[in-house]
Amino acid sequence: MSINVIGAGLAGCEAAMRIADSGVPVRLYEMKPAKKTPAHKTDWFGELVCSNSLKAIRVESAAGLLKEEMRRLNSFLMRCADQCQVPAGGALAVDREQFARLVTEGIRSHPNIEVISEEVTEIPDDGITVIATGPLTSDALAGAIEKRFGDSLSFFDAAAPIVTAESVDMDFAFTASRYERGGEDDYINCPMNKEEYERFYEALVSAERAPLHDFDVSNPKVYEGCMPVEVMAQRGEGTLRFGPMKPVGLIDPRTGHRPWAVLQLRKENAAGTLYNLVGFQTNLKFPEQKRVFSLIPALHRAEFVRYGVMHRNTFLCSPRILNADFSVKEDKTLFFAGQITGVEGYMESAASGILAGINAVRTLKQQPTLVFPADTMMGALSRYIADPSVRKFQPMGANLGILPELENRPRDKRERAAAYAYRALASQERFIKQHMG
């Protein structure tokens, strides 16, 4: 008997690979190439539509801990990411195109995975199914989900522009990682003095935004992690200087001092020919993006190969609908995975796909499903999305705040983060030996 997986994004691919590697046939439904969402541009699986960064590498961080837990569960996407890593200081960033190619090739070449290229418009009622259609679930399937469960929510997400490396004027920029972490050329830093920043800021907050086609814009919700830079700027002139344009940890070699504000550019591909504007997700009209961002001295002649876009995201009111094993409360043969469940972030989505895949197989084999310990990052995230005490449910990414408090809590922040991480990994190891060994 096979298991259905709907959606070949990050969560769907992890779920499909986990199931297939267990020896169970998978029918993976993906509407590409016949139909794409507004944010997707290619026919490949696992397409990264926002940043190409998978966040921090350090295990002693929430994002790094999550990735290490995934590695220890033999994550398919982590293996792909390691093969196409590009320099990004303390972050794991990937060549976006190469990553998607590796994911697609891995899925299509697996003997237990049958890829079915068609749009699913109804929730299947045959056998076990994992729905991993992501925050850009098609209108038809989203309607079917809402009809069945109600209380589905939507918010808006935004992607940052990408420029060519050769168009960045290095007479007005310098290469360095913040606090000298990572390689010295991991980031291109575009500094501004106070006058330059103020001129840029005024242009940004007054620039014309693009209309949000096909979306309900009467009361849009914008998730903080991908807040459009122009929306963030409206909170106050200093907001960007304490956010994506913070200058701390950077010294401009031209002046020997810390700049007033800095835009960082991160490599978008392994060749280093493309760079994205870190933290500059935007919904400005394309000509406005060119005009406003070119006011940054290093970008005065920038060539934009992709402008920022804004798109709809949909997620469930998961505490009412899902169990912590990602199954539906009223139907243990139906699972959800990825951002549609309310986990926020690339690796968070992939991690939920691993867990949904594990539990779909266990359900097929009539074995008890698994929920990882609360003191692991994967366990904490899965418990958060199913926590009935969460009243106003919003997407949640990996963070140390959702882990149970330490018994002996170190005062030093770094020591505390390390203690959380090592406790989590030890707990995960014991759990795997006991339940999956």
Coordinates of C-alpha atoms in Angstrom, one line a residue:
M1 CA 0.0 0.0 0.0
S2 CA 1.3 3.4 -0.9
I3 CA 1.2 6.8 0.9
N4 CA 0.1 10.0 -0.8
V5 CA 2.2 13.1 -0.4
I6 CA 0.8 16.4 -1.8
G7 CA 3.4 19.0 -2.6
A8 CA 7.1 18.8 -3.6
G9 CA 8.3 21.7 -1.5
L10 CA 10.8 21.3 1.3
A11 CA 8.3 19.5 3.7
G12 CA 6.8 17.3 1.0
C13 CA 10.2 16.2 -0.3
E14 CA 11.4 15.3 3.2
A15 CA 8.2 13.4 3.9
A16 CA 8.3 11.6 0.6
M17 CA 12.0 10.6 1.0
R18 CA 11.5 9.5 4.6
I19 CA 8.6 7.3 3.6
A20 CA 10.3 5.9 0.5
D21 CA 13.5 5.1 2.4
S22 CA 11.3 3.1 4.8
G23 CA 10.4 0.8 1.9
V24 CA 6.9 2.2 1.4
P25 CA 5.8 3.4 -2.0
V26 CA 5.0 7.1 -2.4
R27 CA 2.7 8.9 -4.8
L28 CA 4.0 12.4 -4.8
Y29 CA 1.6 14.9 -6.3
E30 CA 3.0 18.2 -7.6
M31 CA 1.2 20.7 -9.8
K32 CA 4.4 22.0 -11.4
P33 CA 5.1 22.4 -14.3
A34 CA 1.5 22.8 -15.4
K35 CA 0.7 25.3 -12.7
K36 CA 2.9 27.5 -10.5
T37 CA 2.1 29.8 -7.6
P38 CA 2.8 33.6 -7.9
A39 CA 6.2 33.1 -6.1
H40 CA 7.5 30.1 -7.8
K41 CA 9.6 30.5 -11.0
T42 CA 11.0 27.1 -11.9
D43 CA 9.8 23.5 -12.4
W44 CA 12.2 22.1 -9.8
F45 CA 11.2 20.7 -6.4
G46 CA 12.3 22.3 -3.2
E47 CA 12.5 25.7 -4.7
L48 CA 13.6 28.4 -2.3
V49 CA 11.3 31.4 -3.0
C50 CA 12.6 33.8 -0.3
S51 CA 16.2 33.9 1.0
N52 CA 18.9 31.3 0.1
S53 CA 20.0 31.2 3.7
L54 CA 19.1 28.3 5.9
K55 CA 20.2 30.4 8.9
A56 CA 22.9 29.8 11.5
I57 CA 25.3 27.0 11.4
R58 CA 26.4 27.0 15.1
V59 CA 24.8 24.2 17.0
E60 CA 24.6 26.5 20.0
S61 CA 21.9 28.5 18.3
A62 CA 18.2 27.6 17.7
A63 CA 18.6 27.4 13.9
G64 CA 21.8 25.5 14.2
L65 CA 20.4 23.1 16.7
L66 CA 17.4 22.3 14.5
K67 CA 19.7 21.5 11.6
E68 CA 21.9 19.2 13.7
E69 CA 18.8 17.3 14.9
M70 CA 17.8 16.9 11.3
R71 CA 21.3 15.7 10.4
R72 CA 21.1 13.0 13.1
L73 CA 17.8 11.8 11.5
N74 CA 19.5 11.6 8.1
S75 CA 17.7 14.6 6.6
F76 CA 17.6 14.4 2.8
L77 CA 17.5 18.2 2.4
M78 CA 20.5 18.7 4.7
R79 CA 22.5 16.3 2.5
C80 CA 21.5 18.4 -0.5
A81 CA 22.4 21.7 1.2
D82 CA 25.8 20.5 2.3
Q83 CA 26.6 19.7 -1.4
C84 CA 25.9 23.3 -2.6
Q85 CA 26.8 25.5 0.2
V86 CA 28.0 29.1 -0.5
P87 CA 30.0 31.3 1.9
A88 CA 27.7 33.2 4.3
G89 CA 29.7 33.8 7.4
G90 CA 28.0 32.0 10.3
A91 CA 25.0 31.0 8.2
L92 CA 24.4 28.0 6.0
A93 CA 23.5 29.5 2.6
V94 CA 23.1 27.5 -0.6
D95 CA 23.3 27.9 -4.4
R96 CA 19.6 28.2 -4.9
E97 CA 19.6 26.6 -8.4
Q98 CA 21.9 23.8 -7.6
F99 CA 20.0 23.0 -4.4
A100 CA 16.7 22.7 -6.2
R101 CA 18.3 20.5 -8.9
L102 CA 19.7 18.1 -6.3
V103 CA 16.4 17.8 -4.5
T104 CA 14.6 17.2 -7.8
E105 CA 17.1 14.6 -9.0
G106 CA 17.0 12.8 -5.7
I107 CA 13.2 12.6 -5.6
R108 CA 12.8 11.6 -9.2
S109 CA 15.5 8.9 -9.1
H110 CA 14.1 7.1 -6.0
P111 CA 12.6 3.8 -7.0
N112 CA 9.8 4.0 -4.4
I113 CA 8.6 7.5 -5.4
E114 CA 6.1 8.0 -8.2
V115 CA 5.8 11.7 -9.2
I116 CA 2.3 12.6 -10.4
S117 CA 2.3 16.0 -12.1
E118 CA -1.2 17.3 -11.4
E119 CA -3.0 19.7 -9.1
V120 CA -4.8 18.2 -6.2
T121 CA -8.1 20.1 -5.6
E122 CA -9.7 17.9 -2.9
I123 CA -8.4 16.2 0.2
P124 CA -7.9 12.5 -0.7
D125 CA -10.0 10.0 1.1
D126 CA -8.1 6.9 0.1
G127 CA -5.4 5.6 2.4
I128 CA -2.8 7.7 4.3
T129 CA -2.0 11.2 3.0
V130 CA 0.5 13.9 3.9
I131 CA -0.5 17.4 2.8
A132 CA 2.6 19.6 2.4
T133 CA 1.4 22.2 0.0
G134 CA 3.0 25.1 1.9
P135 CA 2.0 28.7 2.5
L136 CA 1.1 29.1 -1.2
T137 CA -1.5 26.3 -1.3
S138 CA -3.5 26.6 -4.5
D139 CA -6.9 28.2 -4.2
A140 CA -8.9 25.0 -5.0
L141 CA -7.1 22.9 -2.3
A142 CA -7.1 25.8 0.2
G143 CA -10.8 26.1 -0.3
A144 CA -11.3 22.4 0.3
I145 CA -9.2 22.6 3.5
E146 CA -11.1 25.6 4.7
K147 CA -14.4 23.9 3.9
R148 CA -13.4 20.9 6.0
F149 CA -11.7 22.6 8.9
G150 CA -12.5 26.3 8.8
D151 CA -10.4 28.9 10.6
S152 CA -7.6 28.8 8.0
L153 CA -5.7 32.1 8.2
S154 CA -3.6 34.1 5.7
F155 CA -0.9 36.6 6.0
F156 CA 1.6 38.1 3.5
D157 CA 5.2 37.3 2.9
A158 CA 7.9 39.1 0.8
A159 CA 11.1 38.2 -1.0
A160 CA 14.3 40.3 -1.4
P161 CA 15.8 41.6 -4.7
I162 CA 18.9 40.0 -6.3
V163 CA 21.7 42.0 -8.0
T164 CA 24.7 41.0 -10.1
A165 CA 28.0 41.1 -8.3
E166 CA 29.7 43.0 -11.1
S167 CA 27.2 45.9 -10.9
V168 CA 28.1 46.6 -7.2
D169 CA 30.5 49.5 -7.0
M170 CA 33.2 48.3 -4.7
D171 CA 34.6 51.8 -4.4
F172 CA 31.7 52.3 -2.0
A173 CA 31.6 48.8 -0.4
F174 CA 33.8 46.4 1.5
T175 CA 33.8 42.7 2.1
A176 CA 33.6 41.3 5.7
S177 CA 31.6 39.2 8.0
R178 CA 30.1 40.8 11.1
Y179 CA 32.5 40.5 14.0
E180 CA 34.9 38.8 11.6
R181 CA 32.9 35.5 11.8
G182 CA 33.3 33.3 8.7
G183 CA 35.3 34.2 5.7
E184 CA 36.3 37.9 5.1
D185 CA 34.5 37.9 1.8
D186 CA 31.3 36.2 2.8
Y187 CA 29.3 39.4 2.6
I188 CA 29.6 42.6 0.6
N189 CA 28.8 45.5 2.9
C190 CA 27.3 48.7 1.5
P191 CA 27.9 51.4 4.1
M192 CA 26.1 54.8 4.4
N193 CA 26.8 57.9 6.4
K194 CA 24.0 59.7 8.3
E195 CA 23.1 62.0 5.4
E196 CA 23.0 59.2 2.9
Y197 CA 20.9 57.0 5.1
E198 CA 18.4 59.8 5.8
R199 CA 18.0 60.5 2.1
F200 CA 17.5 56.7 1.5
Y201 CA 15.0 56.4 4.3
E202 CA 12.8 59.3 3.1
A203 CA 12.7 57.8 -0.4
L204 CA 11.8 54.4 1.0
V205 CA 8.9 55.3 3.2
S206 CA 7.4 57.5 0.5
A207 CA 7.9 55.0 -2.4
E208 CA 4.9 53.5 -4.3
R209 CA 4.0 50.0 -3.5
A210 CA 2.7 47.3 -5.8
P211 CA -0.9 46.2 -5.7
L212 CA -1.5 42.8 -4.1
H213 CA -3.4 41.0 -6.9
D214 CA -5.8 38.2 -6.0
F215 CA -5.4 38.7 -2.3
D216 CA -7.7 39.9 0.4
V217 CA -5.9 43.1 1.4
S218 CA -8.6 44.5 3.7
N219 CA -6.7 43.3 6.8
P220 CA -3.4 41.7 5.7
K221 CA -1.1 40.2 8.3
V222 CA 2.6 40.4 7.6
Y223 CA 4.8 37.9 9.4
E224 CA 7.6 39.6 11.2
G225 CA 10.3 37.3 9.8
C226 CA 9.7 38.5 6.2
M227 CA 8.4 42.0 7.0
P228 CA 8.7 44.2 3.9
V229 CA 11.5 46.7 4.5
E230 CA 9.3 49.7 3.6
V231 CA 6.7 48.5 6.2
M232 CA 9.5 48.1 8.8
A233 CA 10.9 51.5 8.1
Q234 CA 7.5 53.2 8.8
R235 CA 8.0 52.3 12.4
G236 CA 10.6 54.9 12.8
E237 CA 13.8 56.3 11.2
G238 CA 16.0 54.2 13.4
T239 CA 14.2 50.9 13.0
L240 CA 16.4 49.7 10.0
R241 CA 19.6 50.7 11.8
F242 CA 18.6 48.3 14.6
G243 CA 17.4 45.7 12.2
P244 CA 18.6 44.6 8.7
M245 CA 20.9 47.6 8.3
K246 CA 22.5 47.5 11.7
P247 CA 26.2 48.4 11.5
V248 CA 27.4 46.7 14.7
G249 CA 30.4 44.4 14.2
L250 CA 31.5 46.1 11.0
I251 CA 34.3 48.6 10.4
D252 CA 34.5 50.5 7.1
P253 CA 38.2 50.3 6.1
R254 CA 37.8 53.6 4.2
T255 CA 37.1 55.5 7.4
G256 CA 38.3 53.2 10.2
H257 CA 34.9 53.6 11.9
R258 CA 31.6 51.9 12.2
P259 CA 29.2 53.2 9.5
W260 CA 25.9 54.9 10.3
A261 CA 24.0 52.1 8.5
V262 CA 25.0 49.1 6.4
L263 CA 23.2 47.0 3.8
Q264 CA 24.7 43.5 3.5
L265 CA 24.7 41.5 0.3
R266 CA 25.0 37.7 0.5
K267 CA 26.1 35.3 -2.2
E268 CA 23.1 33.9 -4.1
N269 CA 25.1 31.2 -6.0
A270 CA 28.3 29.3 -5.7
A271 CA 29.9 31.3 -8.5
G272 CA 29.4 34.5 -6.6
T273 CA 27.9 36.3 -9.6
L274 CA 24.6 37.1 -7.9
Y275 CA 23.9 38.6 -4.5
N276 CA 20.7 39.2 -2.6
L277 CA 19.9 42.2 -0.4
V278 CA 19.8 40.7 3.1
G279 CA 16.7 41.6 5.0
F280 CA 15.3 43.7 2.1
Q281 CA 12.1 41.8 1.4
T282 CA 9.8 44.3 -0.4
N283 CA 6.6 45.0 -2.1
L284 CA 7.6 48.2 -3.8
K285 CA 6.8 48.6 -7.5
F286 CA 9.8 47.4 -9.6
P287 CA 10.8 50.9 -10.9
E288 CA 10.6 52.1 -7.3
Q289 CA 12.9 49.4 -6.1
K290 CA 15.4 50.4 -8.7
R291 CA 15.1 54.1 -7.8
V292 CA 15.2 53.7 -4.1
F293 CA 17.7 51.0 -3.6
S294 CA 20.1 52.7 -6.1
L295 CA 20.3 55.5 -3.6
I296 CA 22.6 53.3 -1.5
P297 CA 26.0 54.4 -2.8
A298 CA 27.4 50.9 -3.6
L299 CA 24.2 50.1 -5.6
H300 CA 24.0 53.3 -7.6
R301 CA 24.6 51.3 -10.8
A302 CA 23.2 48.0 -9.6
E303 CA 21.7 45.6 -12.1
F304 CA 18.6 43.8 -10.6
V305 CA 18.1 40.3 -11.9
R306 CA 15.1 39.8 -9.7
Y307 CA 13.0 42.3 -7.9
G308 CA 11.3 41.7 -4.6
V309 CA 7.8 40.4 -4.6
M310 CA 5.0 39.9 -2.1
H311 CA 2.7 36.9 -2.0
R312 CA 0.0 35.3 0.1
N313 CA 0.7 32.7 2.8
T314 CA -1.9 30.4 4.2
F315 CA -1.7 28.3 7.4
L316 CA -4.0 26.3 9.6
C317 CA -5.2 27.1 13.1
S318 CA -3.2 24.0 14.0
P319 CA -3.8 23.9 17.8
R320 CA -7.5 23.2 17.0
I321 CA -6.8 20.8 14.1
L322 CA -3.5 18.9 14.6
N323 CA -1.9 16.6 17.0
A324 CA 1.8 17.0 17.9
D325 CA 2.6 14.1 15.5
F326 CA 1.2 16.2 12.7
S327 CA -1.9 14.1 12.2
V328 CA -5.4 15.5 12.1
K329 CA -7.2 15.1 15.4
E330 CA -10.4 13.7 13.8
D331 CA -8.6 11.6 11.2
K332 CA -5.3 9.8 12.1
T333 CA -4.7 8.8 8.5
L334 CA -4.4 12.5 7.4
F335 CA -1.2 14.5 8.1
F336 CA -0.1 18.0 7.4
A337 CA 3.5 19.2 7.2
G338 CA 5.4 22.4 6.4
Q339 CA 4.5 26.0 6.7
I340 CA 0.8 25.3 6.3
T341 CA 1.0 23.9 9.9
G342 CA 2.4 27.1 11.3
V343 CA 6.0 26.2 11.5
E344 CA 7.9 29.2 10.0
G345 CA 11.1 28.8 8.0
Y346 CA 12.8 26.6 5.5
M347 CA 14.3 24.1 7.9
E348 CA 11.4 24.2 10.3
S349 CA 9.2 23.1 7.3
A350 CA 11.6 20.4 6.3
A351 CA 11.8 19.1 9.9
S352 CA 8.0 18.8 10.1
G353 CA 8.1 16.8 6.8
I354 CA 10.5 14.3 8.4
L355 CA 8.2 13.9 11.4
A356 CA 5.1 13.6 9.3
G357 CA 6.8 11.0 7.1
I358 CA 8.0 9.0 10.1
N359 CA 4.5 9.0 11.6
A360 CA 2.7 8.2 8.3
V361 CA 4.8 5.1 7.9
R362 CA 4.1 4.1 11.5
T363 CA 0.4 4.6 11.0
L364 CA 0.5 2.4 7.9
K365 CA 2.3 -0.3 10.0
Q366 CA -0.2 0.2 12.8
Q367 CA 2.5 1.3 15.2
P368 CA 2.2 4.2 17.7
T369 CA 3.2 7.5 16.3
L370 CA 6.1 9.4 17.7
V371 CA 6.4 12.9 19.3
F372 CA 10.0 13.9 20.0
P373 CA 10.9 15.1 23.5
A374 CA 9.9 18.7 24.4
D375 CA 13.5 19.6 25.1
T376 CA 14.5 18.9 21.5
M377 CA 13.9 21.7 18.9
M378 CA 11.9 19.4 16.7
G379 CA 9.8 18.2 19.6
A380 CA 9.2 21.7 20.9
L381 CA 8.1 23.0 17.5
S382 CA 5.7 20.1 17.0
R383 CA 4.2 20.6 20.4
Y384 CA 3.8 24.3 19.8
I385 CA 1.7 23.9 16.7
A386 CA -0.6 21.5 18.7
D387 CA -0.7 23.4 21.9
P388 CA -4.4 24.2 22.7
S389 CA -3.4 26.9 25.2
V390 CA -2.1 29.0 22.3
R391 CA -5.0 31.4 21.8
K392 CA -3.9 33.7 19.0
F393 CA -1.9 31.2 16.9
Q394 CA 0.8 32.6 14.7
P395 CA 3.7 31.0 12.8
M396 CA 6.7 30.0 14.9
G397 CA 10.3 29.4 13.9
A398 CA 13.0 27.7 15.8
N399 CA 14.0 29.6 19.0
L400 CA 15.3 28.7 22.4
G401 CA 12.3 30.3 24.1
I402 CA 10.0 27.4 23.2
L403 CA 12.3 24.9 25.0
P404 CA 11.7 23.9 28.6
E405 CA 13.7 25.9 31.1
L406 CA 17.1 24.5 32.2
E407 CA 17.5 23.2 35.7
N408 CA 20.7 25.1 36.2
R409 CA 20.4 28.1 34.0
P410 CA 23.8 29.7 33.1
R411 CA 23.8 33.5 33.4
D412 CA 26.0 33.9 30.3
K413 CA 23.9 33.9 27.1
R414 CA 26.3 31.8 25.1
E415 CA 26.7 29.2 27.8
R416 CA 23.0 29.1 28.2
A417 CA 22.4 28.5 24.5
A418 CA 25.1 25.8 24.5
A419 CA 23.4 24.1 27.5
Y420 CA 20.0 24.0 25.7
A421 CA 21.7 22.6 22.6
Y422 CA 23.6 19.8 24.3
R423 CA 20.6 18.8 26.4
A424 CA 18.5 18.6 23.3
L425 CA 21.0 16.5 21.4
A426 CA 21.4 14.1 24.3
S427 CA 17.7 13.8 24.7
Q428 CA 17.2 13.2 20.9
E429 CA 19.9 10.4 21.0
R430 CA 18.2 8.6 23.8
F431 CA 14.8 8.9 22.1
I432 CA 16.1 7.5 18.8
K433 CA 17.8 4.6 20.5
Q434 CA 14.6 3.8 22.5
H435 CA 12.0 4.2 19.7
M436 CA 13.8 4.0 16.4
G437 CA 16.9 2.0 17.1

